[in-house]
XYZ file of C-alpha atoms in Angstrom:
609
model
C 0.016 0.005 0.003
C 1.292 3.536 0.671
C 4.973 3.902 1.500
C 6.281 6.245 4.147
C 9.866 7.168 5.035
C 11.631 9.498 7.480
C 15.211 10.567 8.113
C 17.107 12.442 10.793
C 20.895 12.652 10.976
C 23.916 14.435 9.578
C 23.473 13.676 5.900
C 21.410 15.253 3.099
C 17.853 14.329 4.075
C 16.213 15.113 0.748
C 18.477 12.787 -1.266
C 17.961 9.964 1.221
C 14.187 10.490 1.223
C 14.005 10.386 -2.562
C 16.204 7.300 -2.785
C 14.171 5.517 -0.079
C 10.910 6.394 -1.812
C 12.214 4.949 -5.078
C 12.973 1.742 -3.210
C 9.316 1.586 -2.146
C 7.906 2.021 -5.632
C 7.173 -1.690 -5.795
C 4.375 -1.150 -3.275
C 2.382 0.624 -5.962
C 1.549 4.369 -5.915
C -0.106 7.192 -7.785
C 1.556 10.263 -6.244
C 4.531 11.254 -4.091
C 5.722 13.988 -1.791
C 8.259 15.080 0.827
C 8.414 17.555 3.673
C 11.596 18.957 5.210
C 12.837 21.853 7.300
C 14.193 24.762 5.192
C 15.613 26.866 8.073
C 12.417 28.857 8.533
C 9.836 26.117 8.844
C 8.479 23.050 7.094
C 8.461 23.103 3.295
C 6.379 20.608 1.322
C 6.597 19.432 -2.278
C 4.138 16.861 -3.651
C 2.557 15.887 -6.934
C 0.426 13.366 -8.693
C 2.506 10.881 -10.665
C 5.902 9.240 -10.246
C 8.893 10.244 -8.107
C 10.587 11.600 -11.233
C 7.804 14.159 -11.485
C 8.342 15.077 -7.830
C 12.002 15.609 -8.464
C 11.195 18.029 -11.273
C 9.374 20.399 -8.929
C 12.042 20.391 -6.194
C 14.471 23.322 -5.811
C 17.757 23.158 -7.721
C 20.109 22.792 -6.010
C 18.416 20.682 -3.368
C 18.332 22.299 0.067
C 20.836 21.192 2.711
C 18.525 19.787 5.388
C 19.026 17.052 7.989
C 15.436 16.070 8.711
C 12.382 15.155 6.620
C 9.552 12.754 5.782
C 8.336 11.326 2.498
C 5.407 9.416 1.022
C 4.184 7.424 -1.974
C 0.398 7.320 -2.098
C -1.873 4.437 -3.120
C -5.263 6.138 -3.299
C -8.067 5.092 -0.963
C -9.959 8.237 0.139
C -9.922 10.770 -2.667
C -8.804 10.373 -6.286
C -5.135 10.537 -7.242
C -4.244 14.256 -7.337
C -1.671 16.741 -6.124
C -4.130 18.003 -3.480
C -4.664 14.502 -2.119
C -0.937 13.692 -2.104
C 0.956 13.488 1.173
C 2.449 15.042 3.263
C -0.538 16.917 4.696
C 0.122 19.912 6.889
C -1.836 22.109 9.291
C -0.648 24.516 11.969
C 2.986 23.697 11.418
C 2.450 19.935 11.714
C 3.202 17.681 8.715
C 2.054 14.039 8.488
C 2.549 11.077 6.191
C 0.234 8.121 6.587
C -0.195 4.540 5.456
C -3.537 2.998 6.340
C -7.136 4.041 6.756
C -8.783 6.294 9.366
C -12.236 4.745 9.557
C -13.900 7.519 11.542
C -12.379 10.458 9.662
C -15.766 11.791 8.449
C -16.949 12.319 12.017
C -13.651 13.905 12.988
C -13.618 16.104 9.907
C -17.136 17.350 10.566
C -16.143 18.386 14.076
C -13.030 20.154 12.806
C -15.010 21.980 10.109
C -17.449 23.173 12.760
C -14.456 24.619 14.639
C -13.370 26.592 11.565
C -10.638 24.315 10.198
C -10.115 24.523 6.434
C -9.319 21.392 4.430
C -7.494 21.220 1.093
C -7.980 17.500 0.267
C -10.471 14.674 0.223
C -8.232 12.341 2.205
C -8.811 10.760 5.582
C -5.237 11.676 6.536
C -5.716 15.440 6.695
C -7.713 15.247 9.909
C -4.529 14.115 11.741
C -2.387 17.274 11.454
C -5.429 19.441 12.132
C -6.161 17.534 15.358
C -2.541 17.656 16.540
C -2.336 21.385 15.716
C -5.566 22.021 17.628
C -4.153 20.291 20.677
C -0.936 22.337 20.444
C -2.972 25.570 20.392
C -4.578 24.461 23.639
C -1.123 24.332 25.202
C -0.666 20.567 25.104
C 3.003 19.444 24.698
C 3.694 17.933 21.302
C 4.075 14.279 22.316
C 0.905 14.464 24.392
C -0.889 16.273 21.534
C 0.010 13.374 19.246
C -1.077 10.782 21.796
C -4.406 12.554 22.381
C -5.042 12.632 18.659
C -4.189 8.979 18.184
C -6.588 7.964 20.978
C -9.454 9.357 18.857
C -8.517 7.585 15.587
C -10.102 4.312 14.572
C -8.560 2.108 11.900
C -5.146 0.819 10.948
C -2.312 3.251 10.366
C 1.381 4.011 10.387
C 2.325 7.650 10.719
C 5.367 9.833 10.313
C 5.081 13.247 11.986
C 7.201 16.415 12.167
C 6.386 19.752 13.744
C 7.820 23.240 13.517
C 7.748 23.385 17.306
C 10.358 20.610 17.497
C 12.812 21.234 14.620
C 15.081 18.297 15.486
C 12.535 15.554 16.172
C 10.547 13.049 14.168
C 7.752 10.854 15.470
C 6.775 7.450 14.064
C 3.639 5.670 15.189
C 2.211 2.221 14.458
C -1.288 0.866 14.870
C -1.995 -2.032 12.543
C 0.083 -0.939 9.544
C 3.765 -1.995 9.449
C 6.562 0.395 10.329
C 10.248 -0.317 10.810
C 12.971 1.822 12.424
C 16.442 1.778 10.867
C 19.419 2.366 13.136
C 22.536 3.835 11.527
C 25.694 5.641 12.591
C 24.446 8.859 14.175
C 21.373 8.724 11.958
C 17.970 7.138 12.229
C 15.223 6.250 9.795
C 11.707 4.949 9.607
C 10.034 3.256 6.656
C 7.114 1.047 5.686
C 9.430 -1.743 4.620
C 13.075 -2.812 4.933
C 14.062 -2.432 1.248
C 13.680 1.340 1.541
C 16.587 1.419 3.978
C 18.919 -1.337 2.800
C 21.715 1.031 1.678
C 21.729 2.737 5.049
C 21.212 0.172 7.775
C 21.281 -3.522 8.622
C 19.821 -3.019 12.081
C 16.069 -2.630 12.454
C 13.392 -2.374 15.083
C 9.891 -3.446 14.110
C 7.389 -1.276 15.944
C 4.703 -3.069 17.878
C 1.064 -2.042 17.601
C 0.374 0.944 19.810
C 4.001 2.080 19.976
C 5.388 5.537 19.292
C 8.981 6.167 18.400
C 10.710 9.527 18.959
C 13.734 10.045 16.718
C 16.339 12.742 17.378
C 19.919 13.204 16.123
C 21.198 11.589 19.354
C 18.967 8.551 19.592
C 15.605 6.806 19.509
C 13.037 6.326 22.238
C 10.217 3.783 22.171
C 7.123 3.911 24.310
C 3.688 2.326 24.525
C 1.004 4.927 23.829
C -1.455 3.311 26.219
C 0.783 2.802 29.272
C 3.446 5.431 28.498
C 6.032 2.835 29.479
C 9.367 3.052 27.632
C 10.790 0.073 25.755
C 14.441 -0.849 25.306
C 15.638 -0.197 21.765
C 18.758 -2.388 21.914
C 16.826 -5.446 23.029
C 14.514 -5.113 20.022
C 17.112 -4.697 17.271
C 16.988 -7.325 14.527
C 19.943 -7.683 12.153
C 18.876 -8.362 8.548
C 21.453 -9.825 6.207
C 19.845 -8.594 2.983
C 22.228 -6.559 0.835
C 21.343 -3.422 -1.176
C 22.113 -5.400 -4.356
C 19.227 -7.718 -3.560
C 16.880 -4.772 -4.120
C 18.529 -3.760 -7.421
C 17.779 -5.032 -10.956
C 21.428 -6.033 -11.493
C 21.197 -5.852 -15.289
C 17.709 -7.336 -15.725
C 15.064 -5.262 -17.460
C 12.588 -5.770 -14.606
C 12.582 -6.969 -11.030
C 10.029 -9.624 -11.957
C 12.398 -11.222 -14.459
C 15.310 -11.034 -12.046
C 13.239 -12.690 -9.333
C 12.061 -15.451 -11.679
C 15.714 -16.230 -12.407
C 16.691 -16.110 -8.711
C 14.447 -19.094 -7.859
C 17.159 -21.774 -8.011
C 19.049 -19.844 -5.359
C 16.039 -18.989 -3.183
C 14.850 -22.582 -3.143
C 18.327 -23.720 -2.214
C 18.714 -21.074 0.482
C 15.381 -22.080 1.996
C 16.082 -25.819 2.230
C 19.859 -25.925 2.653
C 20.027 -25.457 6.449
C 17.405 -28.159 7.042
C 17.843 -30.761 4.325
C 20.283 -32.964 6.231
C 18.006 -33.215 9.258
C 14.388 -32.179 8.495
C 13.256 -32.967 12.059
C 15.445 -30.079 13.243
C 13.191 -27.834 11.186
C 10.389 -28.429 13.637
C 12.578 -28.259 16.730
C 14.213 -24.958 15.841
C 10.982 -23.369 14.655
C 9.642 -23.779 18.179
C 7.063 -26.377 17.128
C 7.253 -28.720 20.112
C 6.939 -32.456 20.149
C 3.774 -32.111 22.206
C 2.065 -30.247 19.389
C 3.089 -32.667 16.672
C 2.198 -35.773 18.737
C -1.229 -34.399 19.612
C -1.803 -32.899 16.172
C -5.258 -33.765 14.850
C -5.883 -31.118 12.259
C -4.066 -28.462 10.270
C -5.552 -25.239 8.993
C -3.626 -23.060 6.497
C -4.541 -19.446 5.756
C -3.080 -17.107 3.135
C -3.948 -14.576 0.409
C -3.242 -14.401 -3.304
C -0.161 -16.290 -4.469
C 0.501 -17.494 -0.923
C -2.964 -19.087 -0.945
C -1.963 -21.104 -4.008
C 1.195 -22.199 -2.173
C -1.107 -23.241 0.709
C -3.144 -25.438 -1.662
C 0.024 -27.203 -2.759
C 0.988 -27.553 0.889
C -2.257 -29.392 1.554
C -1.357 -32.043 -1.046
C 2.122 -32.443 0.357
C 1.214 -32.551 4.043
C -1.715 -34.939 3.626
C 0.357 -37.259 1.375
C 3.544 -37.278 3.466
C 2.272 -36.953 7.023
C -1.363 -38.120 6.798
C -2.832 -35.197 8.705
C -6.129 -33.653 7.663
C -5.579 -30.156 6.199
C -8.014 -27.289 5.611
C -7.010 -24.360 3.465
C -8.783 -20.986 3.700
C -8.466 -17.605 2.058
C -7.372 -15.524 5.036
C -9.894 -12.762 4.378
C -12.749 -15.272 4.727
C -11.405 -17.343 7.629
C -12.360 -15.320 10.679
C -15.741 -14.272 9.338
C -17.026 -17.843 9.247
C -16.377 -18.414 12.939
C -13.906 -21.247 12.353
C -14.089 -24.428 14.391
C -10.915 -24.851 16.398
C -10.619 -28.229 18.112
C -7.970 -29.460 20.495
C -4.893 -30.486 18.531
C -5.392 -27.832 15.797
C -2.368 -26.115 14.299
C -2.897 -23.040 12.127
C -0.241 -22.234 9.523
C -0.247 -18.718 8.105
C 1.709 -18.003 4.934
C 2.816 -14.460 4.194
C 5.782 -13.055 2.301
C 5.864 -9.760 4.149
C 4.592 -10.960 7.515
C 2.345 -7.870 7.515
C -0.642 -8.882 5.345
C -3.647 -7.542 7.253
C -6.097 -10.372 6.521
C -3.542 -13.068 7.240
C -2.562 -11.474 10.541
C -6.216 -11.185 11.515
C -6.764 -14.890 10.752
C -3.691 -15.866 12.719
C -4.853 -13.813 15.703
C -8.366 -15.278 15.504
C -7.061 -18.849 15.531
C -4.694 -18.128 18.416
C -7.475 -16.529 20.437
C -9.625 -19.596 19.911
C -6.892 -21.897 21.210
C -4.977 -23.053 18.141
C -1.220 -23.342 18.063
C 0.138 -21.048 15.319
C 3.017 -21.410 12.885
C 3.855 -18.839 10.269
C 5.818 -19.299 7.061
C 7.328 -15.862 6.421
C 10.088 -14.120 4.518
C 10.812 -11.184 6.876
C 12.623 -11.702 10.154
C 11.029 -9.660 12.912
C 7.777 -9.017 11.047
C 4.466 -8.929 12.911
C 3.449 -12.413 11.831
C 6.773 -13.890 12.951
C 6.610 -12.094 16.336
C 3.008 -13.084 17.111
C 3.042 -16.714 15.988
C 4.050 -19.520 18.344
C 6.499 -20.908 15.771
C 8.190 -19.589 12.625
C 9.622 -21.155 9.477
C 11.479 -18.495 7.496
C 11.766 -18.595 3.720
C 15.073 -17.308 2.443
C 13.935 -15.438 -0.658
C 15.468 -12.075 0.194
C 13.550 -8.909 -0.679
C 10.942 -9.424 -3.387
C 10.410 -6.112 -5.208
C 8.148 -7.129 -8.134
C 4.502 -6.753 -7.086
C 3.633 -10.065 -8.773
C 5.156 -12.664 -6.460
C 7.424 -15.298 -8.054
C 10.450 -16.318 -6.010
C 8.515 -16.005 -2.715
C 6.017 -18.564 -4.083
C 8.608 -21.276 -4.766
C 10.344 -20.460 -1.461
C 6.995 -20.979 0.300
C 6.355 -24.342 -1.319
C 9.930 -25.298 -0.397
C 9.161 -24.558 3.253
C 5.870 -26.445 2.995
C 7.645 -29.436 1.431
C 10.169 -29.494 4.249
C 7.426 -29.163 6.851
C 5.469 -32.057 5.295
C 8.624 -34.190 5.195
C 9.591 -33.376 8.794
C 6.067 -33.978 10.066
C 5.866 -37.276 8.172
C 9.092 -38.459 9.796
C 8.058 -37.331 13.270
C 4.633 -38.960 12.991
C 6.138 -42.186 11.723
C 4.358 -41.982 8.344
C 7.644 -41.952 6.413
C 10.419 -44.472 6.844
C 13.986 -43.235 6.945
C 14.562 -44.737 3.480
C 11.494 -43.004 2.057
C 12.497 -39.699 3.638
C 16.059 -39.887 2.268
C 14.753 -40.767 -1.157
C 12.411 -37.781 -1.131
C 15.174 -35.482 0.080
C 17.372 -36.505 -2.846
C 14.601 -35.500 -5.240
C 14.146 -32.148 -3.488
C 17.876 -31.391 -3.749
C 17.601 -31.781 -7.539
C 14.923 -29.111 -7.836
C 17.196 -26.008 -8.167
C 18.892 -27.638 -11.155
C 15.553 -28.589 -12.670
C 14.352 -24.974 -12.345
C 17.492 -23.891 -14.227
C 16.570 -26.342 -16.978
C 13.038 -24.935 -17.144
C 14.435 -21.409 -17.404
C 16.355 -22.379 -20.551
C 13.033 -22.273 -22.453
C 12.741 -18.514 -21.846
C 13.293 -17.553 -25.512
C 10.745 -20.101 -26.721
C 8.216 -18.793 -24.234
C 8.824 -15.223 -25.353
C 8.152 -16.285 -28.940
C 4.964 -17.990 -27.800
C 3.899 -14.853 -25.890
C 4.288 -12.812 -29.092
C 1.487 -14.846 -30.651
C -0.824 -14.263 -27.681
C -0.635 -10.545 -26.905
C -3.895 -9.767 -28.704
C -5.789 -12.444 -26.789
C -8.666 -11.292 -24.575
C -9.184 -14.441 -22.492
C -7.214 -17.504 -21.253
C -8.079 -20.722 -19.486
C -5.587 -22.665 -17.345
C -6.244 -26.305 -16.452
C -4.561 -28.539 -13.933
C -5.255 -31.611 -11.808
C -4.058 -32.764 -8.424
C -1.052 -30.914 -7.104
C -0.877 -28.886 -10.329
C -4.395 -27.506 -9.979
C -3.033 -24.685 -7.765
C -0.438 -23.989 -10.484
C -3.291 -23.402 -12.929
C -4.704 -20.870 -10.481
C -1.299 -19.284 -10.054
C -0.612 -19.081 -13.793
C -3.942 -17.364 -14.394
C -3.300 -14.951 -11.527
C 0.143 -14.012 -12.837
C -1.262 -13.268 -16.311
C -4.068 -11.151 -14.852
C -1.770 -9.249 -12.536
C 0.840 -8.070 -15.009
C -0.782 -8.164 -18.492
C -4.414 -7.296 -17.545
C -5.687 -10.161 -19.723
C -8.684 -11.978 -18.271
C -7.645 -15.495 -17.261
C -9.221 -18.241 -15.182
C -7.687 -21.322 -13.607
C -9.758 -24.487 -13.120
C -9.425 -28.005 -11.874
C -9.468 -29.878 -15.202
C -12.084 -32.351 -13.945
C -14.466 -29.387 -13.552
C -14.268 -28.375 -17.207
C -17.456 -30.216 -18.155
C -19.267 -28.519 -15.275
C -19.257 -25.076 -16.858
C -15.926 -23.722 -18.169
C -16.134 -25.804 -21.364
C -18.809 -23.344 -22.512
C -16.103 -20.705 -22.837
C -14.015 -22.649 -25.335
C -14.380 -21.493 -28.921
C -12.069 -21.079 -31.881
C -8.626 -19.862 -30.925
C -9.153 -19.562 -27.156
C -5.796 -20.288 -25.506
C -6.053 -23.101 -22.962
C -2.896 -23.728 -20.972
C -2.877 -27.355 -19.836
C -0.553 -28.633 -17.094
C 0.142 -32.285 -17.989
C 3.140 -33.796 -16.192
C 3.593 -37.554 -16.610
C 1.877 -38.697 -13.402
C -1.112 -40.856 -12.533
C -3.469 -38.155 -13.916
C -1.692 -37.816 -17.255
C -4.266 -39.804 -19.270
C -7.079 -37.751 -17.818
C -5.288 -34.569 -18.841
C -4.903 -35.870 -22.387
C -8.684 -36.326 -22.454
C -9.084 -32.686 -21.468
C -6.768 -31.682 -24.315
C -8.923 -33.619 -26.772
C -11.982 -31.782 -25.483
C -10.277 -28.427 -25.995
C -9.209 -29.329 -29.533
C -12.640 -30.691 -30.482
C -14.096 -27.246 -29.764
C -11.477 -25.251 -31.672
C -9.482 -24.137 -28.652
C -5.724 -23.541 -28.816
C -4.107 -26.122 -26.569
C -0.818 -25.016 -24.987
C 0.636 -27.899 -23.019
C 3.228 -27.717 -20.232
C 4.591 -31.227 -19.884
C 7.582 -33.425 -19.230
C 6.258 -35.884 -21.863
C 6.374 -33.684 -25.020
C 6.775 -36.609 -27.451
C 3.423 -38.077 -26.445
C 1.527 -34.839 -26.898
C 3.242 -32.879 -29.665
C 0.901 -34.178 -32.357
C -2.245 -33.381 -30.364
C -1.636 -29.809 -29.191
C -0.898 -26.462 -30.785
C 2.102 -25.628 -28.609
C 4.262 -27.709 -26.298
C 6.289 -26.171 -23.520
C 8.650 -28.884 -22.205
C 9.708 -29.040 -18.595
C 12.207 -31.445 -17.008
C 10.817 -34.556 -15.319
C 10.801 -34.475 -11.498
C 9.156 -36.412 -8.665
C 5.385 -35.990 -9.161
C 4.921 -34.282 -5.762
C 7.577 -31.739 -6.682
C 6.268 -30.962 -10.190
C 4.854 -27.496 -9.181
C 8.412 -26.194 -8.797
C 9.052 -26.616 -12.526
C 5.534 -26.340 -13.982
C 5.119 -22.834 -12.586
C 8.274 -21.483 -14.264
C 6.944 -21.307 -17.838
C 3.717 -19.742 -16.584
C 5.635 -16.985 -14.776
C 7.653 -16.353 -17.932
C 4.577 -16.419 -20.179
C 2.896 -13.800 -17.996
C 6.038 -11.682 -17.881
C 6.731 -11.691 -21.634
C 3.109 -11.149 -22.573
C 2.977 -8.110 -20.294
C 6.234 -6.687 -21.634
C 5.117 -7.116 -25.251
C 1.873 -5.310 -24.389
C 3.828 -2.424 -22.869
C 2.507 -2.959 -19.346
C 4.271 -1.778 -16.202
C 5.442 -5.245 -15.129
C 6.925 -4.384 -11.728
C 4.153 -1.999 -10.719
C 0.891 -3.212 -12.214
C -2.016 -0.831 -12.082
C -4.208 -0.791 -8.924
C -1.995 -3.339 -7.145
C 0.158 -3.068 -4.035
C 2.911 -5.399 -2.956
C 1.836 -5.613 0.665
C -1.858 -5.335 1.407
C -1.684 -4.001 4.939
C -5.264 -2.783 5.286
C -8.561 -4.629 4.836
């Protein structure tokens, strides 16, 4: 969603703010702005459009200032416009905001009745007006902020600066993520770690209801409700991501770079556990008591992570023989889920800050479930609140359309299923070692699949004018059909639907007419013959059959296009079958001229409901 940044220190604040905002572009945005002290007071520059357009309206040369805040806006209340861009300022108080103030209309009506004048349609603008009003009443700044926050309903992260305190920034979190960066005699805040990678490797993830005061000499944390201070040093998390991980490094787009990083991210995720999968459960904090008494698993996730969860269900049920439910996280808590004794809830989230997934995790924990999160960000909210954590090792994922995080997630799920199967006695040592050997081959098999990149680009060139797609899969590759369709929709804006192939006769077959592309996932497994029957049905109705298979010789005469993938263990086929679908979506979008890394209307981390 929106991105916010702040800096205080001895360096050029404006340059750091602009660089940090650029590193948050992947979150999706429609406008940008910064506020800084110019020696006389707070000066604000903001505009609709990209950061490059913001840079064009800034003074030349840039002012020498040591403190400032910045924002990239993803519109919620009020259309994209310069007036609705952040920062918003009133009475010498400037604010940047990520989140939603649910009761802003009531607050705004009260402020209007008191004579306040508004210049935007946003929910955010009530905040500086309320703080400024409290200051006029003689309330000290920190107390004025706290009093304002006590009246706000919703989820938000705020960055605040005031002319009354020229050497102080305030950062506040309630619901929306916010991280503090600790540098050498300089301090930062940002919505996400990649914004700060060139400047710090030490971070503090704010807890809900915490306010952080940043000055040139240090940082203070306190709970807004109790006013109790919190130790900064005890909360610092070291993150070993490098700035290069958040750079394109010669690739045209982050999405393509991240597709090609998957052999490494899969390896990095399994390498520390592959010799002894049982240690995976021990070191995650998942105790023997939980696994012995385990009766039921529930998995919650959103978007691409939900598709990983569906694959996880196949793996866990097959390898450990535990019943698994999978829910879309945004639906889970609203159906009053049944939590029985012996239930373990697994949440899957790349960022660890997805609002719906966090809400589902909290709901399950409140109802008595043990909780395990599969997450990519050390110190994130999900990882702090869950009973146990399995970290994926994908590094920062900048492209909005998730690719490497997906295969890292199914790596973690594969390891979890293997470890649970061993611990529950459902896998013999010989079976487990055999399966591990197949898993260790996967990075090389992904590299083989990536060698078809040029062929897939040529295929995409024949499809750019297409209006609709169908994707079909069975068994463990049904979620890959869903994921392939989602990727195409996300980055190329072509309507696409994924279906379980056995459901084709129950409705989707009506969509097939002459030339409709139907992408069929047909690895050589026990469902292969059934998939060939689906291909015949597509061809009989004039559809264009595009087959992703490790058995190209058997199908080349019956389909319009064959995309070969290397043969792997049937339970691991999603690792390679997803690769051509990621590349097909990418190349189709590029050929259409779409903004691949920042698709319209999408945000990388959905941190509000």
